[in-house]
XYZ file of C-alpha atoms in Angstrom:
678
model
C 197.553 83.166 199.146
C 199.977 80.410 198.197
C 198.340 77.771 196.072
C 198.707 74.099 196.814
C 200.350 71.767 194.341
C 197.023 69.980 193.885
C 195.327 73.255 192.894
C 198.003 73.799 190.247
C 197.662 70.215 189.010
C 193.897 70.581 188.825
C 194.364 73.323 186.236
C 195.849 70.642 183.968
C 192.911 68.370 184.687
C 190.347 71.096 184.008
C 191.929 72.182 180.713
C 192.285 68.586 179.576
C 188.661 67.761 180.335
C 187.410 70.952 178.687
C 189.477 70.596 175.500
C 188.585 66.938 174.988
C 184.924 67.641 175.682
C 184.814 70.547 173.205
C 186.577 68.512 170.521
C 184.366 65.516 171.344
C 187.538 63.532 170.877
C 190.727 62.806 172.760
C 192.263 61.154 175.808
C 191.491 62.837 179.136
C 192.482 59.961 181.421
C 196.276 60.159 181.228
C 196.536 63.968 181.694
C 194.272 63.699 184.723
C 196.316 60.807 186.110
C 199.765 62.307 185.542
C 198.953 65.921 186.426
C 200.459 65.704 189.918
C 203.704 64.245 188.561
C 203.902 66.862 185.823
C 203.342 69.662 188.325
C 206.315 68.620 190.451
C 208.630 68.083 187.473
C 207.777 71.316 185.679
C 207.610 73.457 188.810
C 210.712 72.215 190.613
C 213.112 70.596 188.181
C 212.589 71.217 184.473
C 215.094 73.741 183.102
C 213.427 75.557 180.231
C 212.558 79.027 179.010
C 209.048 79.541 177.597
C 210.283 82.786 176.022
C 212.913 80.847 174.046
C 211.772 77.263 173.391
C 214.958 76.546 171.403
C 217.494 77.538 174.067
C 220.266 75.028 173.468
C 220.890 73.991 177.102
C 217.262 73.432 178.060
C 216.114 70.144 179.492
C 214.249 68.033 176.944
C 210.778 66.807 177.903
C 209.257 63.985 175.883
C 205.660 62.835 176.219
C 206.091 59.336 174.838
C 202.480 58.416 175.663
C 201.506 61.164 173.252
C 197.790 60.365 173.201
C 197.693 62.337 176.466
C 198.702 65.449 174.545
C 196.493 67.765 176.583
C 198.862 67.234 179.505
C 201.663 68.783 177.467
C 199.516 71.514 175.911
C 198.246 72.488 179.350
C 201.793 72.692 180.696
C 202.966 74.781 177.770
C 200.017 77.148 178.044
C 200.219 77.551 181.804
C 203.980 78.107 181.973
C 203.971 80.832 179.332
C 204.767 79.391 175.928
C 203.232 80.901 172.814
C 200.149 78.723 173.110
C 197.012 80.702 173.839
C 193.701 79.657 175.315
C 192.245 79.991 171.825
C 194.807 77.422 170.710
C 193.672 75.137 173.522
C 190.073 75.565 172.395
C 191.085 74.446 168.904
C 192.356 71.105 170.183
C 192.261 68.489 167.406
C 190.951 70.958 164.827
C 192.301 71.586 161.332
C 195.526 73.625 161.218
C 195.533 74.227 164.970
C 198.652 74.386 167.143
C 197.139 71.653 169.309
C 196.807 68.545 167.122
C 195.558 65.263 168.516
C 199.086 64.020 169.221
C 202.059 66.342 169.805
C 203.766 67.315 166.563
C 207.296 68.636 166.351
C 207.436 71.956 164.511
C 203.747 72.642 165.063
C 203.645 73.640 168.732
C 206.361 75.643 170.518
C 207.902 73.534 173.258
C 207.105 70.164 171.684
C 210.429 68.351 171.323
C 209.289 65.402 169.219
C 206.227 64.003 167.503
C 204.771 61.230 169.646
C 201.834 58.891 169.524
C 203.257 55.682 168.035
C 203.984 54.220 171.448
C 207.564 53.625 172.517
C 209.097 55.896 169.904
C 209.132 58.991 172.099
C 211.015 56.997 174.720
C 213.524 55.953 172.061
C 213.830 59.543 170.840
C 214.623 60.497 174.431
C 217.456 57.960 174.478
C 218.829 59.630 171.350
C 218.562 63.063 172.946
C 220.425 61.825 176.016
C 223.163 60.363 173.795
C 223.468 63.704 172.002
C 223.790 65.543 175.316
C 226.536 63.195 176.475
C 228.568 63.333 173.276
C 228.297 67.126 173.001
C 229.269 67.579 176.644
C 232.282 65.289 176.114
C 233.356 67.315 173.102
C 232.716 70.869 174.232
C 232.735 71.068 178.032
C 235.942 72.060 179.789
C 236.821 71.624 183.448
C 236.637 75.374 184.001
C 233.520 75.962 181.903
C 230.458 73.799 181.258
C 228.067 74.750 178.456
C 226.270 71.421 177.835
C 224.557 70.218 180.986
C 220.907 69.230 180.801
C 218.566 66.324 181.441
C 216.135 64.453 179.240
C 212.821 63.526 180.855
C 210.282 61.162 179.332
C 206.774 60.218 180.437
C 205.752 56.725 179.359
C 202.732 54.491 179.853
C 201.970 50.784 179.804
C 201.617 50.870 176.045
C 205.102 52.342 175.557
C 206.607 49.578 177.668
C 204.675 46.843 175.903
C 206.032 47.905 172.526
C 209.156 45.973 171.565
C 211.026 49.137 170.698
C 211.120 50.016 174.403
C 213.157 46.893 175.113
C 215.628 47.729 172.350
C 216.098 51.361 173.334
C 216.182 50.904 177.098
C 218.676 48.054 176.872
C 221.074 50.305 174.968
C 220.437 53.230 177.329
C 221.426 51.070 180.284
C 224.560 49.827 178.533
C 225.577 53.409 177.783
C 224.866 54.539 181.352
C 222.850 57.595 180.339
C 222.641 59.155 183.777
C 220.830 62.287 182.623
C 217.914 60.307 181.199
C 214.986 60.125 183.624
C 211.845 58.212 182.682
C 208.574 58.414 184.610
C 206.338 55.369 184.151
C 202.609 55.974 184.523
C 201.693 52.633 186.057
C 197.918 52.990 186.054
C 197.189 49.410 184.992
C 194.729 50.468 182.294
C 194.879 50.543 178.494
C 192.231 50.736 175.804
C 190.989 47.197 176.317
C 190.802 47.471 180.094
C 192.951 46.214 182.956
C 196.371 45.296 181.598
C 196.812 42.505 184.152
C 195.220 40.238 181.570
C 198.014 40.807 179.024
C 200.863 42.746 180.669
C 202.241 41.229 183.853
C 205.941 42.061 183.459
C 207.873 42.882 186.598
C 208.871 46.274 185.226
C 211.272 47.262 188.044
C 213.213 43.999 187.682
C 213.180 44.346 183.919
C 214.832 47.760 184.105
C 217.245 46.626 186.789
C 218.340 43.942 184.332
C 218.979 46.655 181.742
C 221.286 48.382 184.217
C 218.921 51.197 185.139
C 218.441 52.929 188.477
C 214.913 51.937 189.489
C 212.650 53.785 191.928
C 209.569 51.567 192.391
C 206.145 51.978 193.969
C 205.929 55.788 194.021
C 202.510 57.246 194.735
C 201.886 59.331 191.629
C 199.437 61.553 193.505
C 201.726 62.303 196.451
C 203.765 65.385 195.599
C 206.240 64.785 198.406
C 206.943 61.238 197.189
C 207.281 62.436 193.598
C 209.635 65.219 194.635
C 211.862 62.820 196.541
C 211.908 60.318 193.665
C 212.973 62.973 191.163
C 215.721 64.130 193.516
C 217.015 60.571 193.780
C 216.945 60.145 190.023
C 218.905 63.343 189.436
C 221.548 62.266 191.952
C 222.159 59.034 190.010
C 224.673 60.110 187.370
C 225.990 56.854 185.908
C 222.692 55.089 185.158
C 219.432 56.152 183.544
C 216.556 56.242 186.016
C 212.981 55.047 185.850
C 210.441 56.209 188.413
C 207.515 53.807 188.590
C 204.466 55.802 189.672
C 201.183 54.252 190.700
C 198.394 56.496 189.423
C 194.673 56.515 188.797
C 193.716 57.117 185.207
C 191.043 59.809 185.031
C 191.918 60.967 188.567
C 188.960 62.782 190.142
C 186.227 61.492 187.850
C 183.656 59.930 190.231
C 182.337 57.347 187.766
C 185.290 56.841 185.399
C 188.385 57.121 187.577
C 190.551 54.023 187.266
C 188.609 52.762 184.256
C 189.313 52.408 180.540
C 186.216 54.534 179.969
C 188.341 57.607 180.747
C 191.168 56.599 178.424
C 190.186 57.586 174.910
C 186.867 59.416 174.958
C 185.344 62.571 176.431
C 184.055 62.147 179.960
C 180.721 63.708 179.073
C 179.420 67.060 180.311
C 177.771 65.605 183.394
C 180.898 63.689 184.439
C 183.077 66.744 183.795
C 180.865 68.842 186.054
C 180.924 66.195 188.801
C 184.687 65.863 188.511
C 185.252 69.587 188.854
C 183.048 69.687 191.929
C 184.961 66.790 193.422
C 188.267 68.521 192.725
C 187.029 71.847 194.037
C 187.500 73.524 190.652
C 185.008 76.394 190.419
C 186.011 78.218 187.216
C 184.032 78.105 183.997
C 185.281 75.987 181.075
C 188.564 77.298 179.644
C 188.911 79.837 182.446
C 192.039 79.841 184.599
C 192.182 82.133 187.666
C 195.015 84.653 187.547
C 196.560 83.276 190.721
C 196.874 79.906 188.975
C 198.639 81.539 186.023
C 200.942 83.400 188.399
C 201.830 80.216 190.234
C 202.589 78.359 187.002
C 204.423 81.130 185.142
C 207.850 79.834 184.130
C 209.092 82.782 182.080
C 210.989 84.629 184.802
C 212.711 81.498 186.044
C 213.485 80.409 182.492
C 214.960 83.767 181.529
C 217.111 83.736 184.655
C 218.412 80.242 183.879
C 219.202 81.185 180.300
C 220.849 84.448 181.400
C 223.105 82.451 183.711
C 224.014 80.156 180.842
C 224.664 83.144 178.576
C 227.209 84.472 181.086
C 228.955 81.118 181.147
C 228.955 80.925 177.389
C 230.396 84.439 177.090
C 233.243 83.359 179.344
C 233.620 80.150 177.345
C 233.740 82.154 174.093
C 236.599 84.255 175.394
C 238.607 81.265 176.606
C 237.779 78.902 173.734
C 236.665 81.013 170.756
C 237.091 78.274 168.146
C 235.136 75.760 170.172
C 232.413 78.318 170.860
C 232.051 79.087 167.151
C 231.933 75.398 166.290
C 229.323 74.760 168.978
C 227.025 77.518 167.716
C 227.456 76.453 164.090
C 226.569 72.890 164.960
C 223.563 73.780 167.106
C 222.260 75.977 164.275
C 222.636 73.095 161.834
C 225.069 74.944 159.581
C 227.810 73.276 157.549
C 231.473 74.341 157.699
C 232.792 77.201 155.609
C 233.849 76.361 152.058
C 231.704 73.238 152.198
C 230.799 73.264 148.501
C 234.407 73.741 147.394
C 235.457 70.835 149.585
C 232.675 68.614 148.227
C 233.628 69.430 144.640
C 237.218 68.462 145.366
C 236.104 65.140 146.864
C 233.876 64.336 143.885
C 236.786 65.065 141.542
C 238.925 62.611 143.486
C 236.236 59.957 143.264
C 235.868 60.584 139.522
C 239.586 60.061 138.991
C 239.536 56.645 140.695
C 238.741 54.025 138.008
C 238.491 51.093 140.411
C 235.354 48.997 140.396
C 233.829 48.466 143.832
C 230.570 47.850 145.630
C 228.751 51.063 146.395
C 228.738 50.101 150.090
C 232.532 50.409 149.812
C 232.085 53.676 147.941
C 229.939 54.850 150.848
C 232.745 54.031 153.268
C 235.173 56.021 151.118
C 232.838 58.984 151.402
C 232.525 58.470 155.165
C 236.310 58.577 155.494
C 236.188 62.037 153.959
C 233.143 63.246 155.870
C 234.458 62.128 159.253
C 237.450 64.444 158.925
C 235.355 67.426 157.827
C 232.246 67.021 159.995
C 233.037 66.511 163.664
C 229.299 66.392 164.303
C 228.790 63.333 162.106
C 227.790 60.491 164.418
C 226.383 57.049 163.795
C 226.866 53.386 163.161
C 225.204 50.107 162.414
C 222.835 47.501 163.843
C 225.559 44.897 164.406
C 226.535 44.973 160.719
C 229.512 47.311 160.711
C 231.674 44.947 158.665
C 228.875 44.491 156.135
C 227.385 47.983 156.003
C 230.914 49.499 156.144
C 229.778 52.322 158.384
C 233.028 52.811 160.255
C 235.837 55.039 159.056
C 239.596 55.295 159.416
C 240.521 55.742 163.058
C 236.954 55.411 164.315
C 236.428 53.941 167.771
C 233.111 52.873 169.319
C 231.234 55.126 171.684
C 230.908 53.668 175.151
C 229.808 54.469 178.676
C 233.422 55.299 179.455
C 234.059 57.355 176.328
C 231.384 59.523 174.758
C 233.954 61.507 172.807
C 233.861 58.803 170.130
C 231.364 59.092 167.282
C 230.907 55.534 166.062
C 227.894 53.818 167.620
C 227.361 50.083 167.939
C 223.554 50.007 168.068
C 223.343 46.223 168.365
C 220.605 44.230 166.659
C 217.970 46.876 167.340
C 216.867 48.255 163.963
C 213.651 49.957 165.101
C 215.165 51.605 168.168
C 218.278 52.495 166.184
C 216.237 54.547 163.737
C 214.185 56.218 166.483
C 217.324 56.966 168.517
C 218.845 58.492 165.391
C 215.788 60.734 165.140
C 216.265 61.760 168.763
C 219.893 62.714 168.127
C 218.793 64.787 165.139
C 216.024 66.478 167.123
C 218.440 67.436 169.888
C 220.607 69.316 167.376
C 224.384 69.599 167.340
C 225.032 66.329 165.480
C 224.239 64.918 162.049
C 223.318 61.296 162.792
C 223.219 58.251 160.550
C 222.460 54.579 161.102
C 222.647 51.472 158.983
C 221.375 47.970 158.346
C 220.539 45.720 155.404
C 217.877 47.166 153.116
C 215.500 44.276 153.743
C 215.481 45.146 157.454
C 214.291 48.674 156.774
C 210.920 47.030 157.377
C 211.847 46.603 161.049
C 212.571 50.330 161.274
C 209.827 51.576 159.006
C 207.647 53.476 161.451
C 210.662 55.402 162.743
C 211.554 56.241 159.130
C 208.033 57.536 158.663
C 208.311 59.618 161.827
C 211.596 61.083 160.614
C 209.890 62.169 157.407
C 206.897 63.553 159.299
C 209.140 65.556 161.637
C 211.524 66.627 158.852
C 214.555 65.527 160.855
C 218.045 65.502 159.382
C 218.350 61.741 159.869
C 220.385 59.651 157.444
C 219.519 55.993 156.965
C 222.079 53.784 155.218
C 220.812 50.545 153.681
C 223.203 48.100 152.036
C 222.757 44.726 150.304
C 220.119 46.367 148.194
C 218.885 43.589 145.888
C 219.155 39.949 144.845
C 222.775 40.923 144.245
C 223.540 39.916 147.834
C 223.218 36.366 146.592
C 223.453 33.264 148.719
C 221.661 34.541 151.838
C 218.467 34.038 149.891
C 214.992 35.572 149.809
C 214.802 36.313 153.550
C 217.624 38.810 153.047
C 217.015 39.896 149.463
C 214.947 43.098 149.279
C 212.349 43.319 146.532
C 209.740 45.897 147.542
C 211.811 47.916 150.028
C 213.195 50.631 147.736
C 209.717 51.285 146.372
C 208.351 51.311 149.916
C 210.891 53.922 150.944
C 210.097 56.075 147.920
C 206.415 56.335 148.771
C 207.047 57.768 152.250
C 206.227 61.490 151.925
C 209.291 63.694 152.446
C 211.718 60.749 152.475
C 214.499 61.344 149.979
C 215.888 58.099 148.535
C 219.154 57.626 146.636
C 220.329 54.449 144.913
C 223.679 55.395 143.345
C 225.468 53.382 140.681
C 229.132 54.053 141.551
C 231.471 56.030 143.797
C 230.802 59.387 142.144
C 227.043 59.071 142.531
C 227.570 57.777 146.085
C 229.525 60.908 146.946
C 226.810 63.138 145.523
C 224.134 61.156 147.387
C 225.920 61.483 150.731
C 226.370 65.204 150.155
C 222.682 65.597 149.347
C 221.817 63.823 152.598
C 224.192 66.006 154.627
C 222.922 69.217 153.047
C 219.250 68.305 153.421
C 218.069 70.059 156.563
C 214.325 69.625 156.090
C 213.946 65.883 156.029
C 215.558 62.442 156.204
C 217.434 60.613 153.482
C 217.755 56.909 152.733
C 220.983 55.886 150.995
C 220.788 52.498 149.282
C 224.010 50.671 148.398
C 225.072 47.414 146.734
C 226.931 44.446 148.116
C 228.223 43.438 144.689
C 230.972 45.227 142.773
C 229.978 47.747 140.097
C 232.232 49.487 137.560
C 233.393 53.069 137.650
C 231.573 55.123 135.009
C 233.262 57.907 133.066
C 231.313 61.165 132.911
C 231.642 64.656 131.534
C 231.783 67.610 133.964
C 228.214 68.532 132.959
C 226.985 65.041 133.776
C 228.661 65.164 137.190
C 227.030 68.540 137.753
C 223.608 67.074 137.011
C 223.798 64.064 139.338
C 222.407 66.123 142.216
C 219.289 66.726 140.119
C 218.287 63.132 140.780
C 218.190 61.990 137.154
C 220.360 62.893 134.186
C 221.439 61.765 130.742
C 224.394 59.468 131.325
C 224.760 58.410 127.696
C 223.238 60.043 124.662
C 223.087 59.500 120.930
C 223.804 61.686 117.898
C 220.204 62.267 116.908
C 216.763 61.939 118.496
C 216.695 58.726 120.551
C 214.667 55.795 119.389
C 214.397 54.605 122.959
C 215.366 55.589 126.485
C 216.674 53.185 129.091
C 216.236 54.366 132.703
C 218.216 52.596 135.410
C 219.483 52.936 138.959
C 222.220 51.456 141.100
C 223.844 48.228 139.984
C 221.626 48.045 136.910
C 223.060 51.215 135.309
C 226.065 49.326 133.974
C 223.695 46.766 132.427
C 221.804 49.591 130.728
C 225.030 51.018 129.318
C 226.105 47.626 127.962
C 222.659 47.143 126.428
C 222.933 50.538 124.761
C 226.244 49.493 123.215
C 224.610 46.359 121.835
C 221.617 48.258 120.505
C 223.707 50.935 118.825
C 225.574 48.242 116.942
C 222.159 47.348 115.597
C 221.629 50.963 114.456
C 219.359 52.081 117.272
C 219.750 55.542 118.764
C 219.702 54.980 122.527
C 219.697 57.343 125.493
C 220.587 56.030 128.958
C 219.287 57.912 131.963
C 220.679 57.275 135.417
C 218.085 58.151 138.038
C 219.667 57.662 141.477
C 216.944 59.711 143.188
C 213.404 59.732 141.851
C 212.136 62.245 144.407
C 214.932 64.749 143.669
C 214.353 64.363 139.928
C 210.682 65.123 140.398
C 211.563 68.369 142.166
C 213.306 69.691 139.044
C 211.692 72.071 136.607
C 209.394 70.698 133.939
C 211.827 71.859 131.257
C 214.666 69.906 132.823
C 212.611 66.744 133.303
C 211.305 66.851 129.757
C 214.828 67.491 128.545
C 215.928 64.241 130.160
C 212.763 62.302 129.279
C 211.263 64.004 126.198
C 207.582 63.345 125.546
C 208.366 62.494 121.952
C 210.188 59.327 122.972
C 207.577 56.856 124.122
C 209.772 53.791 123.736
C 211.160 53.458 127.242
C 212.531 50.666 129.389
C 213.241 50.985 133.103
C 215.641 48.605 134.845
C 215.898 48.076 138.595
C 216.351 44.838 140.535
C 213.229 45.342 142.602
C 209.474 45.927 142.430
C 208.389 47.308 139.075
C 205.201 49.297 139.700
C 206.873 52.583 140.603
C 208.572 52.839 137.235
C 205.431 52.608 135.139
C 204.811 56.348 135.431
C 208.066 56.873 133.519
C 207.709 54.204 130.842
C 203.972 54.625 130.193
C 201.620 52.122 128.607
C 203.997 51.526 125.716
C 207.068 50.932 127.865
C 208.509 48.016 129.750
C 209.982 47.516 133.217
C 212.642 44.925 133.931
C 212.649 44.149 137.622
C 211.491 41.700 140.214
C 207.950 41.154 141.466
C 208.590 37.848 143.181
C 210.814 36.882 146.091
C 214.388 35.906 145.329
C 216.327 32.671 145.616
C 219.490 31.495 147.307
C 222.313 31.398 144.758
C 225.327 33.397 143.594
C 224.359 36.872 142.438
C 225.299 36.327 138.798
C 223.108 33.230 138.615
C 220.199 35.119 140.156
C 220.394 38.001 137.699
C 220.317 35.501 134.861
C 217.520 33.473 136.448
C 215.295 36.514 136.949
C 216.054 38.013 133.565
C 217.843 41.167 134.689
C 220.484 40.965 131.988
C 221.847 42.883 129.026
C 220.137 40.459 126.670
C 216.733 40.969 128.274
C 217.132 44.748 128.206
C 218.063 44.652 124.526
C 215.066 42.486 123.730
C 212.756 44.730 125.753
C 213.943 47.845 123.933
C 213.424 46.148 120.583
C 209.898 45.223 121.637
C 208.880 48.727 122.646
C 210.431 50.737 119.822
C 207.663 52.425 117.911
C 206.815 51.643 114.270
C 208.609 54.722 112.924
C 211.900 53.746 114.584
C 214.697 52.150 112.633
C 214.082 48.552 111.743
C 216.497 46.272 113.508
C 217.017 42.665 112.485
C 216.256 40.247 115.263
C 219.693 38.664 114.811
C 221.331 41.926 115.798
C 219.787 41.863 119.258
C 219.697 38.163 120.004
């Protein structure tokens, strides 16, 4: 007997109700409301292989309204992914494969971590950009190997979030025709009917973005859904949004269409009544075999992948170099002889004595990287000339030309970061994006999501301190570097010159298990001469940049533009007979990953007289200087003035460092006349 679409969709509803009820926690309403839409998409259109969730040419499916995670878990379970009924029963439990919101890397088939509303939609934009740029680079007229869609489910909450405006505006400008968004227009959010606070004309809004809009689709009419998806797939030069009218909690006799079904279990009595109303007769967590058979996507997925494999075999014979490059990129591997090439570049940087801002140093590195890494892709939030994120010969990506790798994101910091995450999640490219450091606050939740998902996303932040000068406190970061450092799994580098900038960029490129923030100066800093051993130790995050003949009386720790001040202070102090060690610590998190022996070799316990110098918030450095040490930094907002005046005004000077060292030197250190350090 052939099952109806509604019977298949009801399996999603039953599993969602059962899992939420057992966990006594969760969101049953959205899975019940979108089940009919999901059934049509996954049964008739979605190209995927449950037996190989990482097949490179699969369609990407993003559940942006991730609170409805049981919709996705039900789909994955029913179609044949490695997600058992026992996993479904462990919904929202410790260490389960079915956490409360979908988590990338935890559940096979989950393409991105969602829950913070609007970010999944923005990730989907990034995935669609990746598909377009890879297809432009690798496809040939006689052989296509990159050809897939990105689908995203979104709710009212996603579209209320400002990030949705940023991301969807850019998607329309880029004409991402293989991006298809389905809007669950159920009119309900946590607080009730959204008509009291969300009355946007969504179809007109997306038309204004340049999208293909399909309005007023009955989200419970499979025929209407099928036709809408066909129309969306036929539109190749615009992204599409299908606006579906649905009932949240569909089928629940007392909670259908109400916020009471949004974020809480229906209750055993309501679940039983709902199942009777839907005609679902199986026991909790029981799926009839004929339902499994109807949903099974393995055979179809294997056939689709086998067809692609044949095409790729032909492609490999015709274009062997391109095929090898494509596989290397999709596997996230770096080119052969990468380390030798990096060493050569660092040597070139070391031989260049010119003083320059580290944002300029970063651009020098980009000029090198762009020639070596064809998969490097990225740009700036309307600050290209300030962030210096273009490179020699770079041209902007556009709707007419996706073969270019430089992206003008526009003034969209939050979406920019989330789109960058989407590009990274897609695989095949190493993405970066950039803005002023102070505006990392706009992007912060996407930075956090990058760290949570362990994406290879690179975030470039320039104008890193009061050193940007006249733009004043609105643009001068104080707490932002410290805020970045406390994000778990976010690697942060604040280099002091071109050599350290090169090492920092390389560390970001090589890091495949998490994002990196690169923090650069606006103001010029001097080139620093190093020994080969010192250059070798930069990638350990912290190293002895200047040492003394005997045991140090004091250690000065510095980063970025303040390293040169520390070196000058050490010169002054040594003239006063102090033994001074200067430690450059461009990356605190990388330093803390080193062995205890190495860390104690750089910062020996015996030397308690320590001063840390960084033009930003001071608290993070107290673990290194201890109770007896001192931190020279900034715990107030800045001022509008030339950079040199600001450093003097806030006491981030050689003189202040010298005085601080004198103050913290222990009693058994050499006596130093006050005149020698004044």
